[in-house]
């Protein structure tokens, strides 16, 4: 049985404030930055190797504990959209990255199936993604909810499914 929401019964209780960021482990940082920074236009605000020399971001023990390996080391890049959506890219050197392939990613297995970004001008994004050489799940932009949302899916360099979505207020045109 689920517990009652403690923020309702205790106004001073802690609560979830919102989505903070998502982390993707990548096999090739430069190839991944070609998508997230260069194609999608996200801004890099941290690009460092962790643990860093000053251990300002991560101390070696903390990183070892998080990665569950002695001598953990990784290149970490944090990116953000103009609206504040954040994505963390990690390319570990220790442990080494093993790709699992697209068959292990998607809707048939438990876990994160896709990462979706809200955009404007979805048709332009579709052409931009295809021109940049990324494989799309369909050959077209599709619509759901009576035209409330237009979207398409594509794959990043490591086979992760990405989605771009544009929402429309169909009640305004009725």
Tab-separated table of C-alpha atoms in Angstrom:
chain	number	residue	atom	x	y	z
A	1	UNK	CA	0.000	0.000	0.000
A	2	UNK	CA	1.365	3.410	-0.956
A	3	UNK	CA	2.118	5.875	1.802
A	4	UNK	CA	0.070	9.036	2.014
A	5	UNK	CA	1.807	12.079	0.551
A	6	UNK	CA	3.705	13.445	3.558
A	7	UNK	CA	3.784	16.983	2.126
A	8	UNK	CA	-0.018	17.091	2.533
A	9	UNK	CA	0.105	15.896	6.140
A	10	UNK	CA	3.329	17.715	7.030
A	11	UNK	CA	3.740	21.042	5.193
A	12	UNK	CA	7.450	21.177	6.106
A	13	UNK	CA	8.167	17.743	4.608
A	14	UNK	CA	10.551	17.309	1.715
A	15	UNK	CA	9.137	16.999	-1.789
A	16	UNK	CA	10.185	16.420	-5.377
A	17	UNK	CA	10.770	19.801	-7.022
A	18	UNK	CA	10.932	18.661	-10.626
A	19	UNK	CA	13.087	16.875	-13.141
A	20	UNK	CA	16.782	17.796	-12.688
A	21	UNK	CA	18.774	16.003	-15.418
A	22	UNK	CA	19.330	12.721	-17.197
A	23	UNK	CA	22.705	10.994	-17.533
A	24	UNK	CA	23.734	8.972	-20.565
A	25	UNK	CA	26.878	6.860	-20.623
A	26	UNK	CA	28.410	7.276	-24.073
A	27	UNK	CA	31.089	5.343	-25.923
A	28	UNK	CA	32.524	8.326	-27.830
A	29	UNK	CA	32.136	11.801	-26.323
A	30	UNK	CA	33.003	13.750	-29.471
A	31	UNK	CA	30.494	11.756	-31.518
A	32	UNK	CA	27.859	12.370	-28.839
A	33	UNK	CA	28.637	16.085	-28.655
A	34	UNK	CA	28.072	16.237	-32.418
A	35	UNK	CA	24.417	15.460	-31.650
A	36	UNK	CA	23.676	17.136	-28.330
A	37	UNK	CA	25.796	20.278	-28.753
A	38	UNK	CA	26.199	20.750	-32.497
A	39	UNK	CA	22.885	19.422	-33.877
A	40	UNK	CA	20.452	19.987	-30.984
A	41	UNK	CA	22.165	23.210	-29.883
A	42	UNK	CA	22.526	22.442	-26.175
A	43	UNK	CA	25.177	24.526	-24.396
A	44	UNK	CA	28.100	22.906	-22.600
A	45	UNK	CA	28.527	24.310	-19.095
A	46	UNK	CA	30.871	21.659	-17.651
A	47	UNK	CA	33.458	19.607	-19.557
A	48	UNK	CA	35.968	17.905	-17.292
A	49	UNK	CA	37.599	14.652	-16.336
A	50	UNK	CA	36.486	13.337	-12.953
A	51	UNK	CA	37.744	12.960	-10.373
A	52	UNK	CA	39.174	16.398	-11.075
A	53	UNK	CA	42.545	17.454	-9.699
A	54	UNK	CA	40.981	19.721	-7.075
A	55	UNK	CA	38.239	17.141	-6.412
A	56	UNK	CA	35.788	20.042	-6.493
A	57	UNK	CA	33.190	17.976	-8.347
A	58	UNK	CA	33.969	14.402	-7.279
A	59	UNK	CA	36.479	12.995	-4.818
A	60	UNK	CA	38.112	9.735	-5.926
A	61	UNK	CA	36.424	7.711	-3.157
A	62	UNK	CA	32.999	9.085	-4.061
A	63	UNK	CA	33.465	8.287	-7.754
A	64	UNK	CA	34.787	4.807	-6.920
A	65	UNK	CA	31.706	4.201	-4.773
A	66	UNK	CA	29.306	5.508	-7.447
A	67	UNK	CA	30.913	3.552	-10.309
A	68	UNK	CA	31.609	0.543	-8.029
A	69	UNK	CA	35.183	0.182	-9.255
A	70	UNK	CA	38.581	1.170	-7.804
A	71	UNK	CA	40.301	3.986	-9.704
A	72	UNK	CA	37.168	5.226	-11.469
A	73	UNK	CA	37.766	7.919	-14.063
A	74	UNK	CA	35.409	9.535	-16.561
A	75	UNK	CA	34.977	12.492	-18.853
A	76	UNK	CA	31.822	14.307	-17.794
A	77	UNK	CA	30.055	16.901	-19.931
A	78	UNK	CA	26.978	18.754	-18.696
A	79	UNK	CA	24.757	20.465	-21.276
A	80	UNK	CA	21.633	22.599	-20.980
A	81	UNK	CA	18.919	23.938	-23.243
A	82	UNK	CA	17.868	27.611	-23.136
A	83	UNK	CA	14.826	26.558	-21.055
A	84	UNK	CA	17.026	24.776	-18.491
A	85	UNK	CA	16.666	21.112	-19.512
A	86	UNK	CA	19.939	19.409	-18.552
A	87	UNK	CA	21.712	16.315	-19.826
A	88	UNK	CA	24.866	14.748	-18.410
A	89	UNK	CA	27.119	12.745	-20.706
A	90	UNK	CA	29.633	10.369	-19.105
A	91	UNK	CA	32.392	8.577	-20.990
A	92	UNK	CA	34.093	6.412	-18.364
A	93	UNK	CA	37.693	5.363	-18.878
A	94	UNK	CA	37.550	3.140	-15.776
A	95	UNK	CA	35.426	1.079	-16.027
A	96	UNK	CA	35.545	0.844	-19.811
A	97	UNK	CA	32.302	1.430	-21.686
A	98	UNK	CA	30.517	-1.549	-23.188
A	99	UNK	CA	27.741	-0.842	-25.659
A	100	UNK	CA	24.622	-2.995	-25.427
A	101	UNK	CA	23.127	-2.260	-28.819
A	102	UNK	CA	19.665	-1.194	-29.878
A	103	UNK	CA	18.104	-4.617	-29.332
A	104	UNK	CA	18.577	-4.117	-25.589
A	105	UNK	CA	17.050	-0.636	-25.730
A	106	UNK	CA	13.466	0.202	-26.554
A	107	UNK	CA	9.893	-0.607	-25.667
A	108	UNK	CA	10.160	-4.373	-25.163
A	109	UNK	CA	12.382	-4.171	-22.088
A	110	UNK	CA	12.087	-2.468	-18.714
A	111	UNK	CA	14.090	0.726	-18.352
A	112	UNK	CA	14.288	4.066	-20.094
A	113	UNK	CA	13.037	3.622	-23.653
A	114	UNK	CA	13.521	7.147	-24.961
A	115	UNK	CA	14.631	10.635	-24.066
A	116	UNK	CA	12.249	13.288	-25.392
A	117	UNK	CA	12.909	16.974	-26.017
A	118	UNK	CA	10.236	19.597	-26.639
A	119	UNK	CA	10.906	21.698	-29.744
A	120	UNK	CA	9.321	24.213	-32.067
A	121	UNK	CA	9.154	23.735	-35.856
A	122	UNK	CA	9.139	19.920	-35.772
A	123	UNK	CA	9.291	19.527	-39.565
A	124	UNK	CA	12.522	21.540	-39.682
A	125	UNK	CA	13.985	19.395	-36.879
A	126	UNK	CA	13.069	16.215	-38.746
A	127	UNK	CA	14.999	17.354	-41.821
A	128	UNK	CA	17.887	18.624	-39.702
A	129	UNK	CA	18.270	15.294	-37.865
A	130	UNK	CA	18.079	13.266	-41.077
A	131	UNK	CA	20.509	15.588	-42.879
A	132	UNK	CA	22.950	15.164	-39.970
A	133	UNK	CA	22.874	11.411	-40.694
A	134	UNK	CA	20.841	10.096	-37.761
A	135	UNK	CA	18.484	7.179	-38.383
A	136	UNK	CA	14.825	7.945	-37.743
A	137	UNK	CA	12.335	5.325	-36.574
A	138	UNK	CA	9.821	6.424	-39.224
A	139	UNK	CA	10.145	8.170	-42.566
A	140	UNK	CA	7.780	10.915	-41.427
A	141	UNK	CA	6.712	13.141	-38.540
A	142	UNK	CA	3.650	11.604	-36.897
A	143	UNK	CA	0.782	13.172	-35.021
A	144	UNK	CA	-1.161	11.990	-31.951
A	145	UNK	CA	-4.006	13.295	-29.834
A	146	UNK	CA	-5.945	14.840	-32.675
A	147	UNK	CA	-2.960	16.930	-33.707
A	148	UNK	CA	-2.023	18.032	-30.192
A	149	UNK	CA	1.458	16.581	-30.550
A	150	UNK	CA	3.717	16.037	-33.548
A	151	UNK	CA	6.801	13.948	-33.064
A	152	UNK	CA	9.459	11.618	-34.403
A	153	UNK	CA	11.991	9.201	-32.964
A	154	UNK	CA	15.644	8.799	-33.914
A	155	UNK	CA	18.764	7.081	-32.600
A	156	UNK	CA	21.897	8.661	-31.184
A	157	UNK	CA	25.373	7.273	-31.918
A	158	UNK	CA	25.072	4.656	-29.140
A	159	UNK	CA	21.629	3.455	-30.220
A	160	UNK	CA	19.626	5.343	-27.590
A	161	UNK	CA	16.175	6.301	-28.828
A	162	UNK	CA	15.593	10.051	-28.823
A	163	UNK	CA	12.310	11.832	-29.459
A	164	UNK	CA	11.579	15.373	-30.550
A	165	UNK	CA	8.043	16.636	-29.834
A	166	UNK	CA	6.103	19.761	-30.666
A	167	UNK	CA	2.883	20.445	-28.776
A	168	UNK	CA	-0.007	22.386	-30.288
A	169	UNK	CA	-3.047	24.030	-28.701
A	170	UNK	CA	-5.757	22.571	-30.928
A	171	UNK	CA	-8.523	24.230	-28.884
A	172	UNK	CA	-7.382	27.663	-30.104
A	173	UNK	CA	-8.129	26.716	-33.710
A	174	UNK	CA	-11.525	25.155	-32.957
